[in-house]
Amino acid sequence: MTAHSNTAATEQQPAQPLDDAAHGQANVEHLGRHGRQLETRCYGEPGNPLVVLLHGFPECWATWRHQIAPLVNAGYRVLVPNMIGYGHSDKPSKIADYRMDMICDDVRAVIRAAGYERCHLVGHDWGGAIAWWFGIHYSDELLSLSILNAPHPRAFLSQLRSSPKQLLKSWYIFFFQLPWLPEWVIRMGNYRMLADAIKTTSNPGAYQPQDWQQLNEHWRIPGALTAKLNYYRAMLRYRPKIAGKAMVSAPTQILWGEKDLALTLSMAESSQQRTVNGRLITYPDATHWLAHDKPQEINERLLEWIAQHMEKHLHEHVEEHTAPKPEDQ
């Protein structure tokens, strides 16, 4: 199913201050495995159904500041990690440590460390890429999957190979392959390159002063800049190997801002074709930074999708435990 939302950006409510008190003080824990623990903000009651929110480049956990409170208020346990290398999460030194499969295993380790076997997974940008990988390989561990402006890896690689236009749009990926120079350029420019990448590609007013404060603090954490660039270096040097059609069987919704200057709408459509039970909802007036452009709509879509598949899971769970056993028949 593909749908379009025409809600204008101006109809969105003003962004609220970035304040943990607005959605309950976070309990910050380092979760995962030895040497690869993620600084994770934990909200809601332990034991409630789990929602995990994964951010992308060059952001941090605060990508999801508009989504946390509605999810907690709806009765979910919400984990919001800084991805490996970001914030005060561990920062492995080798480029190979940032392969997609290893980062996916980091997320699985966080879920296990929190005491859960299954979750609702939400990802944007690089967080979305990891969420896709999770869905391809571990769909049975997902109650639902929600992706914001991140293509299925096969859809992205296919477009990259076949479209000179997409190659031009992805110039930064190749620039980031260079040793030390990208870090030097970004630092010498006082991190303006990262800020401009967001400012010039997002809707006016989508990011508030508190967003920039949070991002600037995260960008300057020692080791974080090289770590986040290593995601791109590992992507080309250790290309993910995906067998077969790489279909995702977990219920999957793709939410897509059509004004994304780096990723095309055709990628979203191709990604939907790689889901068994999926829907695509697009926003003609939104950009790559969808959680900031359309916070209220994204909240509604997430709550609707998660609740729908929470109910289905509970129904199946009841049927499984009430079905007559062979010896009872």
mmCIF file of C-alpha atoms in Angstrom:
data_model
loop_
_atom_site.group_PDB
_atom_site.id
_atom_site.type_symbol
_atom_site.label_atom_id
_atom_site.label_comp_id
_atom_site.label_asym_id
_atom_site.label_seq_id
_atom_site.Cartn_x
_atom_site.Cartn_y
_atom_site.Cartn_z
ATOM 1 C CA MET A 1 0.000 0.000 0.000
ATOM 2 C CA THR A 2 1.294 3.441 -0.914
ATOM 3 C CA ALA A 3 -0.266 6.597 0.464
ATOM 4 C CA HIS A 4 0.522 10.284 0.304
ATOM 5 C CA SER A 5 0.110 12.749 3.132
ATOM 6 C CA ASN A 6 -0.497 16.347 2.131
ATOM 7 C CA THR A 7 -0.398 17.953 5.568
ATOM 8 C CA ALA A 8 1.543 21.169 5.192
ATOM 9 C CA ALA A 9 4.669 21.671 7.241
ATOM 10 C CA THR A 10 3.224 24.888 8.663
ATOM 11 C CA GLU A 11 0.441 22.928 10.343
ATOM 12 C CA GLN A 12 2.874 21.137 12.637
ATOM 13 C CA GLN A 13 3.054 22.204 16.269
ATOM 14 C CA PRO A 14 6.160 24.179 17.310
ATOM 15 C CA ALA A 15 9.024 22.030 18.525
ATOM 16 C CA GLN A 16 9.106 21.648 22.288
ATOM 17 C CA PRO A 17 12.269 22.324 24.306
ATOM 18 C CA LEU A 18 14.740 19.470 24.463
ATOM 19 C CA ASP A 19 14.225 18.604 28.108
ATOM 20 C CA ASP A 20 14.144 15.138 29.606
ATOM 21 C CA ALA A 21 11.645 16.418 32.166
ATOM 22 C CA ALA A 22 9.118 16.864 29.360
ATOM 23 C CA HIS A 23 8.871 13.090 28.924
ATOM 24 C CA GLY A 24 10.241 11.771 32.172
ATOM 25 C CA GLN A 25 13.881 11.816 33.238
ATOM 26 C CA ALA A 26 15.868 9.310 31.256
ATOM 27 C CA ASN A 27 17.736 6.526 32.951
ATOM 28 C CA VAL A 28 21.005 6.450 31.010
ATOM 29 C CA GLU A 29 22.571 2.998 30.824
ATOM 30 C CA HIS A 30 25.417 1.521 28.814
ATOM 31 C CA LEU A 31 23.949 -1.586 27.236
ATOM 32 C CA GLY A 32 25.359 -4.155 24.843
ATOM 33 C CA ARG A 33 28.408 -6.359 24.872
ATOM 34 C CA HIS A 34 32.016 -6.021 25.989
ATOM 35 C CA GLY A 35 33.794 -3.234 24.111
ATOM 36 C CA ARG A 36 30.656 -2.327 22.160
ATOM 37 C CA GLN A 37 28.249 -0.824 24.647
ATOM 38 C CA LEU A 38 25.785 1.860 23.616
ATOM 39 C CA GLU A 39 24.927 4.878 25.756
ATOM 40 C CA THR A 40 21.185 4.305 25.942
ATOM 41 C CA ARG A 41 18.430 6.516 27.303
ATOM 42 C CA CYS A 42 15.716 4.361 28.810
ATOM 43 C CA TYR A 43 12.155 5.604 29.311
ATOM 44 C CA GLY A 44 8.927 4.019 30.501
ATOM 45 C CA GLU A 45 8.290 1.059 32.719
ATOM 46 C CA PRO A 46 10.501 -2.041 32.382
ATOM 47 C CA GLY A 47 8.377 -4.937 31.194
ATOM 48 C CA ASN A 48 6.163 -2.811 28.966
ATOM 49 C CA PRO A 49 6.295 -3.632 25.228
ATOM 50 C CA LEU A 50 9.617 -2.420 23.866
ATOM 51 C CA VAL A 51 10.234 0.248 21.221
ATOM 52 C CA VAL A 52 13.821 0.948 20.106
ATOM 53 C CA LEU A 53 14.632 4.173 18.211
ATOM 54 C CA LEU A 54 17.796 4.318 16.047
ATOM 55 C CA HIS A 55 19.182 7.650 14.821
ATOM 56 C CA GLY A 56 21.305 8.380 11.765
ATOM 57 C CA PHE A 57 24.188 10.556 10.554
ATOM 58 C CA PRO A 58 25.215 13.084 11.764
ATOM 59 C CA GLU A 59 22.658 13.250 14.562
ATOM 60 C CA CYS A 60 22.325 11.565 17.958
ATOM 61 C CA TRP A 61 19.672 10.110 20.247
ATOM 62 C CA ALA A 62 17.851 13.489 20.270
ATOM 63 C CA THR A 63 16.623 12.872 16.714
ATOM 64 C CA TRP A 64 13.644 11.309 18.470
ATOM 65 C CA ARG A 65 12.900 13.981 21.088
ATOM 66 C CA HIS A 66 9.394 14.520 19.687
ATOM 67 C CA GLN A 67 8.566 10.810 19.629
ATOM 68 C CA ILE A 68 9.665 9.702 23.101
ATOM 69 C CA ALA A 69 6.877 11.181 25.223
ATOM 70 C CA PRO A 70 3.957 9.962 23.054
ATOM 71 C CA LEU A 71 5.378 6.435 23.023
ATOM 72 C CA VAL A 72 5.973 6.394 26.778
ATOM 73 C CA ASN A 73 2.513 7.841 27.437
ATOM 74 C CA ALA A 74 1.021 5.086 25.256
ATOM 75 C CA GLY A 75 2.492 2.482 27.599
ATOM 76 C CA TYR A 76 5.748 1.460 25.911
ATOM 77 C CA ARG A 77 9.242 0.919 27.230
ATOM 78 C CA VAL A 78 11.426 3.134 24.992
ATOM 79 C CA LEU A 79 15.176 2.721 24.450
ATOM 80 C CA VAL A 80 17.005 5.474 22.575
ATOM 81 C CA PRO A 81 20.688 4.623 22.103
ATOM 82 C CA ASN A 82 23.483 6.691 20.728
ATOM 83 C CA MET A 83 24.694 4.356 17.999
ATOM 84 C CA ILE A 84 28.155 2.811 18.268
ATOM 85 C CA GLY A 85 30.769 5.576 17.967
ATOM 86 C CA TYR A 86 28.300 8.357 18.768
ATOM 87 C CA GLY A 87 27.962 10.304 22.004
ATOM 88 C CA HIS A 88 29.488 8.372 24.882
ATOM 89 C CA SER A 89 28.912 4.971 23.314
ATOM 90 C CA ASP A 90 32.012 2.841 22.785
ATOM 91 C CA LYS A 91 34.196 3.800 19.825
ATOM 92 C CA PRO A 92 36.001 0.794 18.326
ATOM 93 C CA SER A 93 39.165 1.835 16.501
ATOM 94 C CA LYS A 94 39.033 -0.286 13.332
ATOM 95 C CA ILE A 95 36.974 0.556 10.257
ATOM 96 C CA ALA A 96 35.886 -3.084 10.099
ATOM 97 C CA ASP A 97 34.222 -2.577 13.493
ATOM 98 C CA TYR A 98 31.571 -0.436 11.779
ATOM 99 C CA ARG A 99 30.233 -3.077 9.416
ATOM 100 C CA MET A 100 26.478 -3.193 9.171
ATOM 101 C CA ASP A 101 26.217 -6.717 10.546
ATOM 102 C CA MET A 102 28.253 -5.821 13.628
ATOM 103 C CA ILE A 103 26.198 -2.693 14.323
ATOM 104 C CA CYS A 104 23.019 -4.735 13.940
ATOM 105 C CA ASP A 105 24.374 -7.171 16.512
ATOM 106 C CA ASP A 106 25.026 -4.198 18.816
ATOM 107 C CA VAL A 107 21.323 -3.342 18.648
ATOM 108 C CA ARG A 108 20.363 -6.954 19.333
ATOM 109 C CA ALA A 109 22.723 -6.951 22.333
ATOM 110 C CA VAL A 110 21.048 -3.810 23.693
ATOM 111 C CA ILE A 111 17.629 -5.460 23.388
ATOM 112 C CA ARG A 112 18.852 -8.594 25.171
ATOM 113 C CA ALA A 113 20.608 -6.584 27.881
ATOM 114 C CA ALA A 114 17.320 -4.788 28.534
ATOM 115 C CA GLY A 115 15.658 -8.172 29.091
ATOM 116 C CA TYR A 116 13.662 -8.485 25.861
ATOM 117 C CA GLU A 117 13.453 -11.026 23.036
ATOM 118 C CA ARG A 118 11.361 -8.965 20.582
ATOM 119 C CA CYS A 119 10.684 -5.302 19.960
ATOM 120 C CA HIS A 120 9.201 -2.658 17.697
ATOM 121 C CA LEU A 121 12.159 -1.166 15.831
ATOM 122 C CA VAL A 122 12.252 2.355 14.358
ATOM 123 C CA GLY A 123 15.167 3.784 12.365
ATOM 124 C CA HIS A 124 16.110 6.874 10.365
ATOM 125 C CA ASP A 125 18.990 7.314 7.897
ATOM 126 C CA TRP A 126 21.860 5.063 9.101
ATOM 127 C CA GLY A 127 19.609 3.896 11.908
ATOM 128 C CA GLY A 128 17.136 2.962 9.188
ATOM 129 C CA ALA A 129 19.817 1.054 7.281
ATOM 130 C CA ILE A 130 20.591 -0.948 10.414
ATOM 131 C CA ALA A 131 16.869 -1.499 10.980
ATOM 132 C CA TRP A 132 16.542 -2.857 7.426
ATOM 133 C CA TRP A 133 19.452 -5.233 8.058
ATOM 134 C CA PHE A 134 17.784 -6.346 11.284
ATOM 135 C CA GLY A 135 14.542 -6.973 9.394
ATOM 136 C CA ILE A 136 16.281 -8.952 6.649
ATOM 137 C CA HIS A 137 18.079 -11.272 9.056
ATOM 138 C CA TYR A 138 16.014 -11.271 12.258
ATOM 139 C CA SER A 139 12.419 -10.545 11.286
ATOM 140 C CA ASP A 140 11.181 -13.089 13.823
ATOM 141 C CA GLU A 141 12.602 -10.857 16.571
ATOM 142 C CA LEU A 142 10.533 -7.872 15.416
ATOM 143 C CA LEU A 143 6.931 -7.102 16.271
ATOM 144 C CA SER A 144 7.020 -4.285 13.739
ATOM 145 C CA LEU A 145 9.492 -2.213 11.740
ATOM 146 C CA SER A 146 9.255 1.496 10.891
ATOM 147 C CA ILE A 147 11.728 3.163 8.526
ATOM 148 C CA LEU A 148 12.146 6.903 7.963
ATOM 149 C CA ASN A 149 13.962 7.957 4.785
ATOM 150 C CA ALA A 150 16.327 5.029 4.525
ATOM 151 C CA PRO A 151 16.280 2.612 1.579
ATOM 152 C CA HIS A 152 16.520 -1.150 1.724
ATOM 153 C CA PRO A 153 20.231 -1.937 1.090
ATOM 154 C CA ARG A 154 19.493 -3.721 -2.185
ATOM 155 C CA ALA A 155 17.410 -0.784 -3.403
ATOM 156 C CA PHE A 156 20.210 1.649 -2.544
ATOM 157 C CA LEU A 157 23.026 -0.368 -4.126
ATOM 158 C CA SER A 158 20.964 -1.007 -7.249
ATOM 159 C CA GLN A 159 20.261 2.709 -7.680
ATOM 160 C CA LEU A 160 23.882 3.618 -6.983
ATOM 161 C CA ARG A 161 25.102 1.259 -9.701
ATOM 162 C CA SER A 162 22.547 2.234 -12.340
ATOM 163 C CA SER A 163 22.106 5.985 -11.875
ATOM 164 C CA PRO A 164 24.854 8.574 -12.564
ATOM 165 C CA LYS A 165 22.523 11.116 -10.952
ATOM 166 C CA GLN A 166 22.450 9.107 -7.738
ATOM 167 C CA LEU A 167 26.233 8.815 -7.813
ATOM 168 C CA LEU A 168 26.458 12.608 -7.902
ATOM 169 C CA LYS A 169 23.992 12.898 -5.044
ATOM 170 C CA SER A 170 26.146 10.494 -3.031
ATOM 171 C CA TRP A 171 29.422 12.414 -3.544
ATOM 172 C CA TYR A 172 29.974 12.760 0.196
ATOM 173 C CA ILE A 173 30.191 8.967 0.594
ATOM 174 C CA PHE A 174 33.273 8.930 -1.623
ATOM 175 C CA PHE A 175 34.789 12.007 0.054
ATOM 176 C CA PHE A 176 34.460 10.300 3.428
ATOM 177 C CA GLN A 177 36.585 7.393 2.163
ATOM 178 C CA LEU A 178 39.711 9.548 2.367
ATOM 179 C CA PRO A 179 41.867 9.138 5.463
ATOM 180 C CA TRP A 180 42.060 12.078 7.943
ATOM 181 C CA LEU A 181 41.163 14.767 5.341
ATOM 182 C CA PRO A 182 37.377 14.771 5.955
ATOM 183 C CA GLU A 183 37.972 15.034 9.706
ATOM 184 C CA TRP A 184 40.412 17.927 9.166
ATOM 185 C CA VAL A 185 38.021 19.799 6.856
ATOM 186 C CA ILE A 186 35.093 19.389 9.258
ATOM 187 C CA ARG A 187 37.078 20.464 12.322
ATOM 188 C CA MET A 188 38.740 23.418 10.555
ATOM 189 C CA GLY A 189 35.284 24.618 9.552
ATOM 190 C CA ASN A 190 34.110 24.398 13.180
ATOM 191 C CA TYR A 191 31.765 21.553 12.181
ATOM 192 C CA ARG A 192 29.901 23.859 9.803
ATOM 193 C CA MET A 193 29.940 21.164 7.113
ATOM 194 C CA LEU A 194 27.778 18.925 9.284
ATOM 195 C CA ALA A 195 25.456 21.746 10.308
ATOM 196 C CA ASP A 196 25.076 22.952 6.712
ATOM 197 C CA ALA A 197 24.291 19.420 5.543
ATOM 198 C CA ILE A 198 21.216 19.577 7.762
ATOM 199 C CA LYS A 199 20.320 23.260 7.398
ATOM 200 C CA THR A 200 20.373 23.268 3.598
ATOM 201 C CA THR A 201 18.336 20.081 3.259
ATOM 202 C CA SER A 202 15.688 20.494 5.986
ATOM 203 C CA ASN A 203 12.556 22.619 6.117
ATOM 204 C CA PRO A 204 12.899 26.062 7.735
ATOM 205 C CA GLY A 205 12.224 25.896 11.465
ATOM 206 C CA ALA A 206 12.480 22.117 11.668
ATOM 207 C CA TYR A 207 15.549 22.415 13.934
ATOM 208 C CA GLN A 208 15.444 24.626 17.009
ATOM 209 C CA PRO A 209 18.364 26.186 18.961
ATOM 210 C CA GLN A 210 18.293 23.356 21.490
ATOM 211 C CA ASP A 211 18.726 20.860 18.637
ATOM 212 C CA TRP A 212 21.873 22.623 17.445
ATOM 213 C CA GLN A 213 23.235 22.813 20.980
ATOM 214 C CA GLN A 214 22.761 19.082 21.439
ATOM 215 C CA LEU A 215 24.316 18.258 18.066
ATOM 216 C CA ASN A 216 27.319 20.531 18.571
ATOM 217 C CA GLU A 217 28.034 18.953 21.937
ATOM 218 C CA HIS A 218 27.893 15.474 20.401
ATOM 219 C CA TRP A 219 30.040 16.354 17.376
ATOM 220 C CA ARG A 220 32.885 17.538 19.637
ATOM 221 C CA ILE A 221 33.113 14.418 21.788
ATOM 222 C CA PRO A 222 36.647 12.976 21.286
ATOM 223 C CA GLY A 223 36.694 10.157 18.741
ATOM 224 C CA ALA A 224 33.086 10.629 17.651
ATOM 225 C CA LEU A 225 33.806 12.306 14.309
ATOM 226 C CA THR A 226 36.066 9.554 12.975
ATOM 227 C CA ALA A 227 33.678 6.910 14.308
ATOM 228 C CA LYS A 228 30.662 8.288 12.442
ATOM 229 C CA LEU A 229 32.680 8.617 9.219
ATOM 230 C CA ASN A 230 33.811 5.011 9.624
ATOM 231 C CA TYR A 231 30.225 3.895 8.941
ATOM 232 C CA TYR A 232 30.692 5.125 5.360
ATOM 233 C CA ARG A 233 34.216 3.754 5.058
ATOM 234 C CA ALA A 234 33.100 0.318 6.189
ATOM 235 C CA MET A 235 30.121 0.416 3.816
ATOM 236 C CA LEU A 236 32.371 0.455 0.735
ATOM 237 C CA ARG A 237 35.315 -1.546 2.052
ATOM 238 C CA TYR A 238 33.208 -4.302 3.572
ATOM 239 C CA ARG A 239 30.157 -4.333 1.353
ATOM 240 C CA PRO A 240 27.222 -6.105 2.973
ATOM 241 C CA LYS A 241 26.540 -9.499 1.438
ATOM 242 C CA ILE A 242 22.849 -10.237 1.212
ATOM 243 C CA ALA A 243 21.605 -13.586 -0.025
ATOM 244 C CA GLY A 244 18.502 -14.047 -2.144
ATOM 245 C CA LYS A 245 15.850 -11.363 -2.476
ATOM 246 C CA ALA A 246 16.478 -10.086 1.053
ATOM 247 C CA MET A 247 12.771 -9.855 1.767
ATOM 248 C CA VAL A 248 11.599 -8.527 5.120
ATOM 249 C CA SER A 249 8.756 -10.540 6.621
ATOM 250 C CA ALA A 250 8.179 -8.352 9.693
ATOM 251 C CA PRO A 251 5.334 -5.822 9.278
ATOM 252 C CA THR A 252 7.092 -2.800 7.800
ATOM 253 C CA GLN A 253 6.038 0.785 7.257
ATOM 254 C CA ILE A 254 8.205 3.180 5.261
ATOM 255 C CA LEU A 255 7.701 6.882 5.950
ATOM 256 C CA TRP A 256 9.353 9.064 3.325
ATOM 257 C CA GLY A 257 9.875 12.800 2.807
ATOM 258 C CA GLU A 258 9.796 13.346 -0.957
ATOM 259 C CA LYS A 259 12.057 16.429 -0.755
ATOM 260 C CA ASP A 260 15.015 14.257 0.252
ATOM 261 C CA LEU A 261 17.905 15.676 -1.802
ATOM 262 C CA ALA A 262 20.137 12.612 -1.414
ATOM 263 C CA LEU A 263 17.689 9.710 -1.743
ATOM 264 C CA THR A 264 15.060 9.319 -4.453
ATOM 265 C CA LEU A 265 11.409 8.365 -4.092
ATOM 266 C CA SER A 266 12.014 5.423 -6.416
ATOM 267 C CA MET A 267 14.276 3.972 -3.709
ATOM 268 C CA ALA A 268 11.356 4.040 -1.300
ATOM 269 C CA GLU A 269 9.090 2.325 -3.823
ATOM 270 C CA SER A 270 11.731 -0.302 -4.554
ATOM 271 C CA SER A 271 12.192 -0.828 -0.810
ATOM 272 C CA GLN A 272 8.476 -1.454 -0.311
ATOM 273 C CA GLN A 273 8.635 -4.196 -2.947
ATOM 274 C CA ARG A 274 11.079 -6.010 -0.663
ATOM 275 C CA THR A 275 8.577 -6.312 2.186
ATOM 276 C CA VAL A 276 6.053 -9.111 2.654
ATOM 277 C CA ASN A 277 3.668 -6.971 4.696
ATOM 278 C CA GLY A 278 4.555 -3.350 4.056
ATOM 279 C CA ARG A 279 3.153 0.077 3.442
ATOM 280 C CA LEU A 280 4.714 3.251 2.077
ATOM 281 C CA ILE A 281 3.507 6.686 3.175
ATOM 282 C CA THR A 282 5.106 9.683 1.526
ATOM 283 C CA TYR A 283 5.120 13.370 2.416
ATOM 284 C CA PRO A 284 5.511 15.671 -0.604
ATOM 285 C CA ASP A 285 6.463 18.699 1.521
ATOM 286 C CA ALA A 286 8.884 16.939 3.883
ATOM 287 C CA THR A 287 12.637 16.379 3.590
ATOM 288 C CA HIS A 288 15.105 13.714 4.653
ATOM 289 C CA TRP A 289 14.754 14.948 8.262
ATOM 290 C CA LEU A 290 11.221 13.648 8.596
ATOM 291 C CA ALA A 291 11.013 13.302 12.399
ATOM 292 C CA HIS A 292 11.798 17.031 12.669
ATOM 293 C CA ASP A 293 9.675 18.162 9.715
ATOM 294 C CA LYS A 294 6.522 16.231 10.677
ATOM 295 C CA PRO A 295 6.772 15.343 14.378
ATOM 296 C CA GLN A 296 3.043 15.084 15.062
ATOM 297 C CA GLU A 297 2.288 13.014 11.960
ATOM 298 C CA ILE A 298 5.215 10.702 12.576
ATOM 299 C CA ASN A 299 4.015 10.199 16.151
ATOM 300 C CA GLU A 300 0.557 9.259 14.880
ATOM 301 C CA ARG A 301 1.927 6.839 12.283
ATOM 302 C CA LEU A 302 4.252 5.151 14.754
ATOM 303 C CA LEU A 303 1.584 4.793 17.425
ATOM 304 C CA GLU A 304 -0.921 3.443 14.908
ATOM 305 C CA TRP A 305 1.452 0.908 13.349
ATOM 306 C CA ILE A 306 2.941 -0.281 16.629
ATOM 307 C CA ALA A 307 -0.461 -0.634 18.301
ATOM 308 C CA GLN A 308 -1.861 -2.492 15.294
ATOM 309 C CA HIS A 309 0.897 -5.083 15.398
ATOM 310 C CA MET A 310 0.977 -5.212 19.169
ATOM 311 C CA GLU A 311 -2.683 -6.261 19.106
ATOM 312 C CA LYS A 312 -1.989 -8.829 16.400
ATOM 313 C CA HIS A 313 0.887 -10.251 18.425
ATOM 314 C CA LEU A 314 -1.241 -10.476 21.572
ATOM 315 C CA HIS A 315 -4.053 -12.147 19.627
ATOM 316 C CA GLU A 316 -1.642 -14.710 18.168
ATOM 317 C CA HIS A 317 -0.114 -15.246 21.612
ATOM 318 C CA VAL A 318 -3.545 -15.981 23.116
ATOM 319 C CA GLU A 319 -4.450 -18.350 20.258
ATOM 320 C CA GLU A 320 -1.147 -20.164 20.658
ATOM 321 C CA HIS A 321 -1.784 -20.783 24.347
ATOM 322 C CA THR A 322 -5.499 -21.607 24.080
ATOM 323 C CA ALA A 323 -5.425 -23.885 21.035
ATOM 324 C CA PRO A 324 -6.339 -27.483 21.994
ATOM 325 C CA LYS A 325 -3.384 -29.780 22.387
ATOM 326 C CA PRO A 326 -3.322 -33.019 20.348
ATOM 327 C CA GLU A 327 -3.954 -35.088 23.469
ATOM 328 C CA ASP A 328 -7.056 -32.980 24.243
ATOM 329 C CA GLN A 329 -8.674 -33.692 20.882
#
